Each structure stands twice: as structure tokens, then as C-alpha cells.
PDB file of C-alpha atoms and ligand atoms in Angstrom:
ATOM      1  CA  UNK A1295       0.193  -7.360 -20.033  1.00 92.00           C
ATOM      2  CA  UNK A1296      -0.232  -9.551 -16.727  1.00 96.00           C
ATOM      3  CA  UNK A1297       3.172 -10.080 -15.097  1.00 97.00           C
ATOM      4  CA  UNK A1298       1.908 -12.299 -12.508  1.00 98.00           C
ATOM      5  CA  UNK A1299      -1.224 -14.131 -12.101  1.00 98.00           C
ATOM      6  CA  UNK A1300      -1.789 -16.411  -8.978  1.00 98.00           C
ATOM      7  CA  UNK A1301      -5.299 -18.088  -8.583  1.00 98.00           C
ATOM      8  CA  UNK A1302      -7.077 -19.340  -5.481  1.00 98.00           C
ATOM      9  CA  UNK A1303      -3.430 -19.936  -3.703  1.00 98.00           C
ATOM     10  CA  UNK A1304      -4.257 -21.867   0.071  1.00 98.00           C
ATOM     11  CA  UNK A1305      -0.522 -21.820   2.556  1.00 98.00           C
ATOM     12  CA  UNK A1306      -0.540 -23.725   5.433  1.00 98.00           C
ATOM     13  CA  UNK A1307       2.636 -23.587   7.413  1.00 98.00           C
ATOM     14  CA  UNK A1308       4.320 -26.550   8.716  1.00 97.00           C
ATOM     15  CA  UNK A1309       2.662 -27.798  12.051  1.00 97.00           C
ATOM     16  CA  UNK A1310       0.403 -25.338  12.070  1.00 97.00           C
ATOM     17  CA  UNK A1311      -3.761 -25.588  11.610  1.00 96.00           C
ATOM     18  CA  UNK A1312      -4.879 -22.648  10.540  1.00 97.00           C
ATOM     19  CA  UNK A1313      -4.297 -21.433   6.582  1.00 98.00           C
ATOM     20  CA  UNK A1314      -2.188 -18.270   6.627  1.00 98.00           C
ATOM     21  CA  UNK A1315      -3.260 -17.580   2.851  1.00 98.00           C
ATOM     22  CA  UNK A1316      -6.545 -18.904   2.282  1.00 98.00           C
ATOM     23  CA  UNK A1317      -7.984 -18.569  -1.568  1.00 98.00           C
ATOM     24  CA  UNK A1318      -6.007 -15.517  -3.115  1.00 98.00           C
ATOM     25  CA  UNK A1319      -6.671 -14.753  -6.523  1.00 98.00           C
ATOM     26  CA  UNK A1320      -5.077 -11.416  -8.243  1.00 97.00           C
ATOM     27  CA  UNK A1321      -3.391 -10.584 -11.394  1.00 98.00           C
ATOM     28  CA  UNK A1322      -0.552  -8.368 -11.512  1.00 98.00           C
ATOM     29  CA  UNK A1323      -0.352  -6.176 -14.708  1.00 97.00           C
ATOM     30  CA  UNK A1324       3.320  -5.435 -15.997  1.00 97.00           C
ATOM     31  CA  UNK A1325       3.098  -1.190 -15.046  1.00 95.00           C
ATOM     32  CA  UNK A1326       1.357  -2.074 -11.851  1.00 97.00           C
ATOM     33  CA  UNK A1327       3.115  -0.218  -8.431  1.00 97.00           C
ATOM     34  CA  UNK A1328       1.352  -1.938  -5.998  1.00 97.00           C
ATOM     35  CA  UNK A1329       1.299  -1.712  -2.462  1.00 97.00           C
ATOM     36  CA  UNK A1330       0.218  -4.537   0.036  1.00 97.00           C
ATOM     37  CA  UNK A1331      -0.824  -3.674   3.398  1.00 95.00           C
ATOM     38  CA  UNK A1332      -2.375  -5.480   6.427  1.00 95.00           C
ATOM     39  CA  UNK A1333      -2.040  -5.830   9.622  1.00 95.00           C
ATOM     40  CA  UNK A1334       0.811  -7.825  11.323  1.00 95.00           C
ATOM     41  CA  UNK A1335      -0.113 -11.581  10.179  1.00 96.00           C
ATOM     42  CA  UNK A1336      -2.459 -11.196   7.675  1.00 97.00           C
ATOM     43  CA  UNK A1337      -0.479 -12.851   5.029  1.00 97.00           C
ATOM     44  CA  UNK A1338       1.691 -10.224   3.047  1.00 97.00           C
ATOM     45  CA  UNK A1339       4.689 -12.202   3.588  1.00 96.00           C
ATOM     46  CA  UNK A1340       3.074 -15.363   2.354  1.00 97.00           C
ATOM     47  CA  UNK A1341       1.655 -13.803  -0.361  1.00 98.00           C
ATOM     48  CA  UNK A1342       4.892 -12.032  -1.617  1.00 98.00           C
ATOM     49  CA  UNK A1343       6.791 -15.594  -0.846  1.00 97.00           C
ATOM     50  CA  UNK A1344       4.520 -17.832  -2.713  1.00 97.00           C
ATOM     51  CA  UNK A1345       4.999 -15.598  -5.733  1.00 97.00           C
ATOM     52  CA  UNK A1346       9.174 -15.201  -5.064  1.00 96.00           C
ATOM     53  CA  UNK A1347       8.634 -19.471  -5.227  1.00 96.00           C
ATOM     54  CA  UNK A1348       9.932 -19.319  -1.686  1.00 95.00           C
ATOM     55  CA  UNK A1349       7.329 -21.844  -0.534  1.00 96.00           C
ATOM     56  CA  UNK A1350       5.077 -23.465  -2.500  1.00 97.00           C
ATOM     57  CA  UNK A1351       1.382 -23.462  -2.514  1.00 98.00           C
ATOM     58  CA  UNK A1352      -1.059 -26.463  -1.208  1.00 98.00           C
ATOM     59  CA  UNK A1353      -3.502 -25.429  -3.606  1.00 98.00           C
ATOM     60  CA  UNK A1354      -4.113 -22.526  -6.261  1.00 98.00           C
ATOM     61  CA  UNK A1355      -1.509 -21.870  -9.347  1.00 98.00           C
ATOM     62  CA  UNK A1356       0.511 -19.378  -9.976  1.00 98.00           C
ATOM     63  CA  UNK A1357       1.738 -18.053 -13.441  1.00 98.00           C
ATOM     64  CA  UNK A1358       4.823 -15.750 -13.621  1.00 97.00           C
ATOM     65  CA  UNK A1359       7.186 -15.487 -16.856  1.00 91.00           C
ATOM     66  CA  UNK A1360       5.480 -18.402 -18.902  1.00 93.00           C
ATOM     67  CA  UNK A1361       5.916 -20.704 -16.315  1.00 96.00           C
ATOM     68  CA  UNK A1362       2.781 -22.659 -13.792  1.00 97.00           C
ATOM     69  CA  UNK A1363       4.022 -22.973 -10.602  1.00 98.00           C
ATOM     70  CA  UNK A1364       0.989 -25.438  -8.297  1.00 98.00           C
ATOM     71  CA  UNK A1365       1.637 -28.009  -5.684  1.00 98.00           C
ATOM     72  CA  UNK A1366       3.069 -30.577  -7.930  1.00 98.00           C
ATOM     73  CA  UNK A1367       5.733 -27.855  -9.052  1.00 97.00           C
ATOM     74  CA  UNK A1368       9.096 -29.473  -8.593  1.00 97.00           C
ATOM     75  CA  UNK A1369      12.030 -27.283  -6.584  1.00 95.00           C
ATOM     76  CA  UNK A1370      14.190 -26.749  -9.894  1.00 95.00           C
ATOM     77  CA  UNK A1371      10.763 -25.224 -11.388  1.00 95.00           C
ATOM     78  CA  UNK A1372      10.831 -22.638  -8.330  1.00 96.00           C
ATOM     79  CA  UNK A1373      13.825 -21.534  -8.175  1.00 92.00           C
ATOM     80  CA  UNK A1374      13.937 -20.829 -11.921  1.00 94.00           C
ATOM     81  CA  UNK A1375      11.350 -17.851 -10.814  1.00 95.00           C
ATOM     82  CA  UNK A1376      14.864 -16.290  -9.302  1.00 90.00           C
ATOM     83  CA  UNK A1377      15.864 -15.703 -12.998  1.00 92.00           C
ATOM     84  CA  UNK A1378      12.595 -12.760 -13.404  1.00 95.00           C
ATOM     85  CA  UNK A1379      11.963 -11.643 -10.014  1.00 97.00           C
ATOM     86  CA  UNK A1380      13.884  -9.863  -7.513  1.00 96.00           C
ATOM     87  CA  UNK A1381      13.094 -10.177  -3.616  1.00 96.00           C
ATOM     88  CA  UNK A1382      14.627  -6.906  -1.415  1.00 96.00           C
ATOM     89  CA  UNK A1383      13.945  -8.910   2.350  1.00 94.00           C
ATOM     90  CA  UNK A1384      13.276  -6.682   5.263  1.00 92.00           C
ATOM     91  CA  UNK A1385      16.273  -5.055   6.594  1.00 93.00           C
ATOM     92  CA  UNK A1386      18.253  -6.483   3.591  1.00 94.00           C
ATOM     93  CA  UNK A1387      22.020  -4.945   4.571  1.00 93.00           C
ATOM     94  CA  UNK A1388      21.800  -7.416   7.357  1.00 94.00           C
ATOM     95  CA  UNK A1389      22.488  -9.478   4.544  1.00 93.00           C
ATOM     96  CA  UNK A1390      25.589  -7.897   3.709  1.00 96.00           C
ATOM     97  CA  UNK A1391      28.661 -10.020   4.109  1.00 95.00           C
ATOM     98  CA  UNK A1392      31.620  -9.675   1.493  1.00 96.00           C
ATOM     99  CA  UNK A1393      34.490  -7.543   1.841  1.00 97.00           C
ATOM    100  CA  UNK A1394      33.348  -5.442  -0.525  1.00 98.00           C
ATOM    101  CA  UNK A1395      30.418  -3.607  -2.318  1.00 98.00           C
ATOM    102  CA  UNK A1396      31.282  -5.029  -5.469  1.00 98.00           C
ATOM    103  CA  UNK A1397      31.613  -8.751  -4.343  1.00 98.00           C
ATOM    104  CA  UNK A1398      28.227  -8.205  -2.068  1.00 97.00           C
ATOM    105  CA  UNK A1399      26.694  -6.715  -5.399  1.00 98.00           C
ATOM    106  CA  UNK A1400      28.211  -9.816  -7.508  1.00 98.00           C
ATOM    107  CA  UNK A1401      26.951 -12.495  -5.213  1.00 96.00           C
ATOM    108  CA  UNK A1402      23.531 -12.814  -6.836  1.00 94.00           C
ATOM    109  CA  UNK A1403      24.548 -12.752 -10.523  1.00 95.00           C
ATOM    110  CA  UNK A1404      27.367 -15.129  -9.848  1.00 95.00           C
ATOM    111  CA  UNK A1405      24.318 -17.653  -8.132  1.00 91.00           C
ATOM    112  CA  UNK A1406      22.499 -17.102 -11.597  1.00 90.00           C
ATOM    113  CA  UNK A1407      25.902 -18.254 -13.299  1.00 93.00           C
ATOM    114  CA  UNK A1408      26.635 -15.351 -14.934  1.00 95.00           C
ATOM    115  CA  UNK A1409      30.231 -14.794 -16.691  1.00 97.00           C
ATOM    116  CA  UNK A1410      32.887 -12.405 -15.156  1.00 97.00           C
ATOM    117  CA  UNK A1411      32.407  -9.652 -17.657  1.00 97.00           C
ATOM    118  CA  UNK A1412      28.243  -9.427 -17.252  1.00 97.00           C
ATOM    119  CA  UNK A1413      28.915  -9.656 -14.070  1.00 98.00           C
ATOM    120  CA  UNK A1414      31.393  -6.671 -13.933  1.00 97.00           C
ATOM    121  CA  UNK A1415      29.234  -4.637 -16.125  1.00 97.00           C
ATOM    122  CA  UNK A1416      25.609  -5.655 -14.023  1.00 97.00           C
ATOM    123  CA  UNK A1417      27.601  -4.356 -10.608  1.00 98.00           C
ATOM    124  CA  UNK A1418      28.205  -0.591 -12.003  1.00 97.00           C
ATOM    125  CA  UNK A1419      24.656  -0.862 -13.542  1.00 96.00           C
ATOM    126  CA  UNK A1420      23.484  -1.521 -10.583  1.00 96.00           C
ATOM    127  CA  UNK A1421      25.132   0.911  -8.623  1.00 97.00           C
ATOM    128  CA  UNK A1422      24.508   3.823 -10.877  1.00 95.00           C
ATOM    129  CA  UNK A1423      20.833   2.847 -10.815  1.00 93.00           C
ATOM    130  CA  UNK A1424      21.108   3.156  -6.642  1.00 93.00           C
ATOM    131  CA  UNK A1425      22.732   6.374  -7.061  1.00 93.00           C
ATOM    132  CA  UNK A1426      26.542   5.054  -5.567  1.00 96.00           C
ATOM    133  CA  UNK A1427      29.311   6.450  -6.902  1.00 97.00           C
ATOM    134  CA  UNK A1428      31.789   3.658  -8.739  1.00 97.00           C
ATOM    135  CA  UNK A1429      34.712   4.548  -6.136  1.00 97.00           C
ATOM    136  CA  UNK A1430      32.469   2.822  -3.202  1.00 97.00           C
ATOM    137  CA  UNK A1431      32.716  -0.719  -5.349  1.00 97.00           C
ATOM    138  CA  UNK A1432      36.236  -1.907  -3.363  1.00 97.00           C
ATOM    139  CA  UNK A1433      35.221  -0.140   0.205  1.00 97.00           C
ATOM    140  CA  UNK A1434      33.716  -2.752   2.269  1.00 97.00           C
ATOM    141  CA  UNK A1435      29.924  -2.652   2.391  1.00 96.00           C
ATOM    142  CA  UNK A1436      29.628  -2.114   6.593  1.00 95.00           C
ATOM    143  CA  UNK A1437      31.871   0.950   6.188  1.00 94.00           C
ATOM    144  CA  UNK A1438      28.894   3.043   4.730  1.00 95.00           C
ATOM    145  CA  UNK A1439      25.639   4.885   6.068  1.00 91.00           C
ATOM    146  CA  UNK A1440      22.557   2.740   7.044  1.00 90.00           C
ATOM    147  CA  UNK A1441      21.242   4.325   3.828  1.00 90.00           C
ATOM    148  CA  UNK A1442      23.798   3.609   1.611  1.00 94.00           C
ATOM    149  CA  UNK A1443      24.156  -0.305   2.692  1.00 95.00           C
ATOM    150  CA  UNK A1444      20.513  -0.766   2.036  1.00 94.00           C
ATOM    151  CA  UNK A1445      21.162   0.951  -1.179  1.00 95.00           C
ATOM    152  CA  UNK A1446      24.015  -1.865  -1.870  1.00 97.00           C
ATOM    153  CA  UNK A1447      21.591  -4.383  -0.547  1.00 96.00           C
ATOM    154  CA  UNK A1448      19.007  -3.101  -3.028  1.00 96.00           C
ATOM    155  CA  UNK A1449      22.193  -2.893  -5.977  1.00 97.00           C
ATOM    156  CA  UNK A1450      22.632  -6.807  -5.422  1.00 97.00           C
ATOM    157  CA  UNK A1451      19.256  -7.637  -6.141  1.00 96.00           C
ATOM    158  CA  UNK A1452      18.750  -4.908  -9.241  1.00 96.00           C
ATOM    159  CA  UNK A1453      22.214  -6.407 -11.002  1.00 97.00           C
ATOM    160  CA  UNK A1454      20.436  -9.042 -11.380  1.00 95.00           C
ATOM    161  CA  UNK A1455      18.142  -7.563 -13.889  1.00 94.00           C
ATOM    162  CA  UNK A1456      14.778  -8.373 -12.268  1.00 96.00           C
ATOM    163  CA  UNK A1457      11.698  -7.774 -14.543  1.00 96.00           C
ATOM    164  CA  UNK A1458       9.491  -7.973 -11.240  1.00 98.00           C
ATOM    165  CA  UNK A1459      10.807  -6.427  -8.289  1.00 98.00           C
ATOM    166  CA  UNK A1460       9.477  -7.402  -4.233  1.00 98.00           C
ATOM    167  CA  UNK A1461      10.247  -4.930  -1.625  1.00 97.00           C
ATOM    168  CA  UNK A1462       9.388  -5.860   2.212  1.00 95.00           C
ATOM    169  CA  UNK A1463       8.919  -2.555   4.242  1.00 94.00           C
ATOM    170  CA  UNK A1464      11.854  -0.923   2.110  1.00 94.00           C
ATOM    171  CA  UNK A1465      11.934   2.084   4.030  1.00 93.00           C
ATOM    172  CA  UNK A1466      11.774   0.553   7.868  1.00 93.00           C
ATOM    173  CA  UNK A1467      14.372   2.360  10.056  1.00 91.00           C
ATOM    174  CA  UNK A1468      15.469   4.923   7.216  1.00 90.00           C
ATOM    175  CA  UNK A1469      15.423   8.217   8.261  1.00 90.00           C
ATOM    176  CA  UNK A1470      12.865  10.496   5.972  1.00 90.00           C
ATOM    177  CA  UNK A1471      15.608  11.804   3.524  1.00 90.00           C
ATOM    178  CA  UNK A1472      16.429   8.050   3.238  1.00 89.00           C
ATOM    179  CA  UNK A1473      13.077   6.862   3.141  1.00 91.00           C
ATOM    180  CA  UNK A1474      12.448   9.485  -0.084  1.00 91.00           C
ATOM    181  CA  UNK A1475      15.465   8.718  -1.694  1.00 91.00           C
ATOM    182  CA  UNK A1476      14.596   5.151  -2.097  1.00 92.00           C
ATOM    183  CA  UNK A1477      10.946   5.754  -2.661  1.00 94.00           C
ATOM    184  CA  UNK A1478      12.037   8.084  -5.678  1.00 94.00           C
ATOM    185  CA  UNK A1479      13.971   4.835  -6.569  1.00 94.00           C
ATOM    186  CA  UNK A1480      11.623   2.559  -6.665  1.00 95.00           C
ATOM    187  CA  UNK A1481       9.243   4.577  -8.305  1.00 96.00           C
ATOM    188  CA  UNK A1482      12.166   5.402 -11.492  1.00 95.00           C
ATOM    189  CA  UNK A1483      12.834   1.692 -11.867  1.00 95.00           C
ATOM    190  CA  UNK A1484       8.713   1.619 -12.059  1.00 97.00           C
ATOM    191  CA  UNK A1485       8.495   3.952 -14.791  1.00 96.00           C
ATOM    192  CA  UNK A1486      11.313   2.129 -16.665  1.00 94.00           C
ATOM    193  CA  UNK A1487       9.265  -0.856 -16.736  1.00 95.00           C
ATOM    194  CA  UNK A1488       9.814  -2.959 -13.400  1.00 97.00           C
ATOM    195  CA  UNK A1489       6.897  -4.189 -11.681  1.00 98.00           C
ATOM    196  CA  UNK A1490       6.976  -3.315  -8.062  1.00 98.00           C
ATOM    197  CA  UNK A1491       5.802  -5.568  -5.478  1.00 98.00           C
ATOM    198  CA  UNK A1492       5.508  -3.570  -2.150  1.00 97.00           C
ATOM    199  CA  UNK A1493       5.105  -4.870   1.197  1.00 97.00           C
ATOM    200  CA  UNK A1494       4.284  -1.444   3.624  1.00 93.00           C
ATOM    201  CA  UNK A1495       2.938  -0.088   6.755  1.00 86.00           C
ATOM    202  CA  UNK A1496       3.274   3.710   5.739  1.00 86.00           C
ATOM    203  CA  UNK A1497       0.070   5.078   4.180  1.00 83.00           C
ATOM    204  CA  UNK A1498       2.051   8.157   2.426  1.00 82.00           C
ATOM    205  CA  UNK A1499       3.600   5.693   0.161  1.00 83.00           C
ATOM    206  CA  UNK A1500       0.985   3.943  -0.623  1.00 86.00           C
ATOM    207  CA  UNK A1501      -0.925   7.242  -1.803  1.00 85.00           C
ATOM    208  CA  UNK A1502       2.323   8.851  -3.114  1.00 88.00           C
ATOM    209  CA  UNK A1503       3.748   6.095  -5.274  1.00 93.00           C
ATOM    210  CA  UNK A1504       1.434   3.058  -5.866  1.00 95.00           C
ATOM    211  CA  UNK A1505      -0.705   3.244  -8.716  1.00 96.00           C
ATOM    212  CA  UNK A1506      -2.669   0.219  -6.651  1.00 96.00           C
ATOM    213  CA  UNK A1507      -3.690  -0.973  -3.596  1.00 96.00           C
ATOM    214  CA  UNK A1508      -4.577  -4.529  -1.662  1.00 96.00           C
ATOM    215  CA  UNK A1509      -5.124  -4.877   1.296  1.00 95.00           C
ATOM    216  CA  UNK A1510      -4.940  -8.317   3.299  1.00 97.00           C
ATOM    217  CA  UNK A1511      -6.639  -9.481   6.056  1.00 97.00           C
ATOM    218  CA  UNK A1512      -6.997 -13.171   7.721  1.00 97.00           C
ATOM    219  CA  UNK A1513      -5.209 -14.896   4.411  1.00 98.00           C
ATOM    220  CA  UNK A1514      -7.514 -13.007   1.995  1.00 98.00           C
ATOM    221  CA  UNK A1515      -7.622 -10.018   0.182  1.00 98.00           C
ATOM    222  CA  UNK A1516     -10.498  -7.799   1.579  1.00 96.00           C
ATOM    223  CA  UNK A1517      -9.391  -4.831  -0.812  1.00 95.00           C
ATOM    224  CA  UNK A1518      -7.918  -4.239  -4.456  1.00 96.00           C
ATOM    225  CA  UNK A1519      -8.004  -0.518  -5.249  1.00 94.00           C
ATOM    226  CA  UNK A1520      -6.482   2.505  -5.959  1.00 93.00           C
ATOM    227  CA  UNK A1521      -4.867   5.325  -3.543  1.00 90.00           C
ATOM    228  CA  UNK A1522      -7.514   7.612  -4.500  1.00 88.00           C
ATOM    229  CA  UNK A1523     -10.451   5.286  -3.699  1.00 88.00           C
ATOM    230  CA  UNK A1524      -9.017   4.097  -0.424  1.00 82.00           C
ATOM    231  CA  UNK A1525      -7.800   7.608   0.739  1.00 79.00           C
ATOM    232  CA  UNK A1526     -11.761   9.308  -0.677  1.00 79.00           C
ATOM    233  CA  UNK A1527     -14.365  10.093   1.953  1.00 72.00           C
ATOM    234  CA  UNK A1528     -17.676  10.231   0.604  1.00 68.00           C
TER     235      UNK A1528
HETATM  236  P1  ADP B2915       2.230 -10.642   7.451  1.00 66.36           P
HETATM  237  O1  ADP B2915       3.341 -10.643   6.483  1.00 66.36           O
HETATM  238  O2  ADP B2915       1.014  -9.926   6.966  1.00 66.36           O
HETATM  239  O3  ADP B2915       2.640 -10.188   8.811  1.00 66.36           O
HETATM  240  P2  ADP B2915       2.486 -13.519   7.371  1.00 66.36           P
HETATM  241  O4  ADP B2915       2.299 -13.930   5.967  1.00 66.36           O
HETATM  242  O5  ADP B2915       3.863 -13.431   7.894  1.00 66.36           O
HETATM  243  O6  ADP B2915       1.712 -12.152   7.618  1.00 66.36           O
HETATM  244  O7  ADP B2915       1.679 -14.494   8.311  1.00 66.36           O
HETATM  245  C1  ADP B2915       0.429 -15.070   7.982  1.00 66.36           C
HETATM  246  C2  ADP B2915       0.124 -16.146   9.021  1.00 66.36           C
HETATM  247  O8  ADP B2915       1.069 -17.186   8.882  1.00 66.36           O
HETATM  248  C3  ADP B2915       0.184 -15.672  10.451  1.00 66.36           C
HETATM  249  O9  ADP B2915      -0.829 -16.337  11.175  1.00 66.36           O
HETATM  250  C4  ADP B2915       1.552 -16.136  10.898  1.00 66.36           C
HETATM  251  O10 ADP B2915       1.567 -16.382  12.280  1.00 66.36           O
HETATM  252  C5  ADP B2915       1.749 -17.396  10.109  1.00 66.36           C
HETATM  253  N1  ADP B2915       3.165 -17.649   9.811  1.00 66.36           N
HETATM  254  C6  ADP B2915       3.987 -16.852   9.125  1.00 66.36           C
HETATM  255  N2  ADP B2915       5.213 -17.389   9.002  1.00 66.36           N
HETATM  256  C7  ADP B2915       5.153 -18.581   9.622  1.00 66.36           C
HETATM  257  C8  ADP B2915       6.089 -19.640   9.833  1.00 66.36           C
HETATM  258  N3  ADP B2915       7.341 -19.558   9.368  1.00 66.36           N
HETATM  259  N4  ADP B2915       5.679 -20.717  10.523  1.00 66.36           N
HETATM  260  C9  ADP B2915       4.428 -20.797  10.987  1.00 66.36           C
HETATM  261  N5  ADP B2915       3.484 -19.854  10.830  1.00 66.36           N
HETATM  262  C10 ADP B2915       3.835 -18.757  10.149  1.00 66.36           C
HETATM  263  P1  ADP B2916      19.455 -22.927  -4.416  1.00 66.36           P
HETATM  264  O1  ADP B2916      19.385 -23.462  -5.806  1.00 66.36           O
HETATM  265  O2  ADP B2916      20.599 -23.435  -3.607  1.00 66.36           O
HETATM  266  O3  ADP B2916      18.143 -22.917  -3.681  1.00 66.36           O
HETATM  267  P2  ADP B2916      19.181 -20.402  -5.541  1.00 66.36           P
HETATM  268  O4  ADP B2916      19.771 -20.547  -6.892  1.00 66.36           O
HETATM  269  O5  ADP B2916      17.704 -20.424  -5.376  1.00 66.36           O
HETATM  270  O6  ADP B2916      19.836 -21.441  -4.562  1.00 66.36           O
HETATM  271  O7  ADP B2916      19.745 -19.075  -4.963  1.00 66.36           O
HETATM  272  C1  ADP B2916      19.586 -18.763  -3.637  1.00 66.36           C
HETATM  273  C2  ADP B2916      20.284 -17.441  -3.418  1.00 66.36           C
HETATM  274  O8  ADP B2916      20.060 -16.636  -4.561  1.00 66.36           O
HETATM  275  C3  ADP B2916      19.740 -16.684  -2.235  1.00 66.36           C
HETATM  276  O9  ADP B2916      20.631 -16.820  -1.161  1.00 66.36           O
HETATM  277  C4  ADP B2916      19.668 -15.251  -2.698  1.00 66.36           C
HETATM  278  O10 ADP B2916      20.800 -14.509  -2.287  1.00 66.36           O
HETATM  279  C5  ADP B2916      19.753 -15.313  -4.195  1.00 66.36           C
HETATM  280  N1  ADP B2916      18.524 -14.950  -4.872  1.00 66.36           N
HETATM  281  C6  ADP B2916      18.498 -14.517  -6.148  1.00 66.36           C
HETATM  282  N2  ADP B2916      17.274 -14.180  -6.521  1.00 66.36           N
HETATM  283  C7  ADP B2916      16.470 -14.393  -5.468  1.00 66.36           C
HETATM  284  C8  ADP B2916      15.091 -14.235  -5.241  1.00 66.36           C
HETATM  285  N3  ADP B2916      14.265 -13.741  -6.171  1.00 66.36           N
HETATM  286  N4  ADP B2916      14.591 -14.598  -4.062  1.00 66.36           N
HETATM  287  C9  ADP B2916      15.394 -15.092  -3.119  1.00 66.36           C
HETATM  288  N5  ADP B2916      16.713 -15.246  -3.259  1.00 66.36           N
HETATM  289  C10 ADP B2916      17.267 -14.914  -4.413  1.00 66.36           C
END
């Protein structure tokens, strides 16, 4: 089953001439890992945006959890997108700002209006599936290891139950146990069924955990493959 299908999408910035994504077609199946990668510029952050419903497209439709999202899409439409996809930004404990884990963690599900009592029950969820003990819930999130905020980061964004899941250079300035910590993460919440959107520089995760690979270049995609083709030498 397709999880997200986005056809012929054209972004233009504000005040700015030339398109950053120009014609991008792609369907996402539900299983799919899939890495994007690209040089600095070539449109993964567009790309990943425009299907978040952080901007929205000149041209080109995009279809996510029943809904068409084009350039007559109002703002309510987009931000119902919130509701079925996750979004992990780059550097995402820089985010951080409650006094504690569990109010950082709650922040997100309270924005979806969520009652006390899911909300309660979504922040343990959340932190089991991060691999943080309960007891870290009333510390205060800046406390912790660079690891273990980005975990909390991460815990706010899995509470709220996101069926697709976008990750922006996850693993930038973790360390290597860090960096395969959250890889075997991402890859656990893949096999349970969430469909992971990866932005990354690092080949080794493409090859290790991405079933699938596209590669961006100049607002287009110039490849749509797997590790194995990509990494083959003939
Ligand atoms: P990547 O994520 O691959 O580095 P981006 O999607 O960020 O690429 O950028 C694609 C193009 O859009 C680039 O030419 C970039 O300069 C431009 N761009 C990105 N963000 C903005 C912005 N906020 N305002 C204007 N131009 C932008
Ligand atoms: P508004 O209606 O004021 O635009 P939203 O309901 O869209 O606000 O929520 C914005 C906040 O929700 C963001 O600050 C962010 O923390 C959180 N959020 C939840 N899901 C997402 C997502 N998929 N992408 C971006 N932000 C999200």
C-alpha cells in the first residue's frame, strides 16, 4: 500500500527565481525505509517539507492519508497532515525547552488536543520505544547526554503516534555508539510498520538500513533504487 504519493510537485521559494523542486513525482509504499541523499541544495529539505505540509506546492499534488494536498490546499488542510506524519528536524534537542522530559515529550500530543490520560500513557510509550528509563520523565531534558536528549527529542515526536515518520540527518553530531543506537531505532519502528522518511549524508546507512534509495539533484530526482544497485560495480 502507497503511504505517500506526490506527483510532478514545482517549489519556488519566496523572492527567489530559480525552482528548488522542479517536477518530483514518487510514491512511497507503506514498508518503504527510504533514504534521500544529495548534495547540499538539491532539494531534500523541500522535498521532505512539501510532504510534512510545511510549505505548499506551486504545482504538482500530493496524496498522504486520504487527503490531496495542491496549491489551492487551504492551511487547516495542511496542518491536518500533522495528525499521520511525524517530522524529527535536524538537531531536534535544540528544540528542547520544558522543565522536564515528560512535559517536552507531552508538548506535541497536547498541540494535537489530546486528553490528559492519552497523553500520560503516549509519554511512557514513547519513552520505552526510545529506550529511556520511566525515572528520567521529571529530570529536566538539558540534564541528559547529547544522545539521550535527541532520544527525548525523537520520544516527542513518536508519542504522537506517527504512521509516517521524517528524519533530517538523525545521526549528525552523535558519536558512533549513538549514531547505532538510533539507527537500530529507526529501523525497529520500520519493521513495526512506520514508514521512514530519511534525510542523510552517510552512505553506511543508506546500505545498512534503507530498503530504498533516491537520490536528488538540481530539484529532481536523478535516482530511485535500492542499496544494492547503487553500491554494485559492474
Ligand atoms: P537540501 O535539503 O538538499 O540541502 P534544500 O531543499 O534546502 O536542499 O534547497 C533547495 C534549494 O532551495 C536550494 O537552491 C536552496 O538554496 C533553496 N532554499 C532552501 N531553503 C530556502 C529558503 N528558506 N529560502 C530561499 N531559498 C531556499
Ligand atoms: P498551528 O496550527 O499553529 O500551525 P500546528 O497544530 O501545526 O500549529 O502545530 C505546530 C506544532 O506542532 C509545531 O511547533 C510542532 O512542535 C508540532 N508538530 C506536530 N507534528 C508536526 C509535524 N509533523 N511537523 C511539524 N511540526 C509538528
Amino acid at each position: 500500500k502507497s503511504a505517500v504519493t506526490v506527483t510532478n510537485l514545482h517549489y519556488t521559494y519566496p523572492n527567489t527565481t530559480t525552482e528548488a523542486l522542479a517536477g518530483v513525482s514518487l510514491t512511497i509504499q507503506e514498508q518503504d525505509f527510504v533514504a534521500i541523499v544529495g548534495q547540499t541544495g538539491s532539494g531534500k529539505s523541500t522535498l521532505v517539507s512539501l510532504i510534512d505540509g510545511l510549505i505548499q506546492p506551486d504545482s504538482g499534488q500530493l496524496n498522504i492519508a486520504g487527503m490531496t494536498i495542491d496549491a489551492t490546499a487551504k492551511a487547516s488542510q495542511l496542518s491536518k497532515i500533522h495528525h499521520h506524519v511525524g517530522f524529527v528536524f535536524q538537531f531536534p534537542e535544540q528544540q528542547l525547552f520544558a522543565e522536564t522530559v515528560a512535559e517536552d515529550i507531552a508538548f506535541g500530543p497536547h498541540n494535537l488536543g489530546w486528553s490528559e490520560e492519552k497523553i500520560q500513557v503516549a509519554i511512557d510509550r514513547a519513552l520505552m520505544m526510545v529506550g529511556l528509563p520511566l525515572e528520567l520523565k521529571s529530570r529536566s531534558p538539558f540534564a541528559l547526554s547529547g544522545g539521550q536528549m535527541r532520544r527525548v527529542a525523537i520520544a516527542g515526536v513518536l508519542a504522537m503516534k506517527p504512521s509516517i515518520l521524517i528524519l533530517d540527518e538523525p545521526t549528525a553530531g552523535l558519536d558512533t555508539q549513538a549514531t547505532n543506537e538510533l539507527l537500530t531505532l529507526i529501523k525497529k519502528l520500520n519493521d513495526n510498520g512506520t514508514t521512514i522518511i530519511m534525510v542523510t549524508h552517510q552512505m553506511e546507512q543508506v546500505a545498512s538500513y534503507a530498503n530504498r534509495v533516491i537520490a536528488m539533484n538540481k530539484g529532481t530526482i536523478i535516482a530511485d533504487t535500492t542499496p544494492q544497485q547503487l553500491f554494485s560495480h559492474p
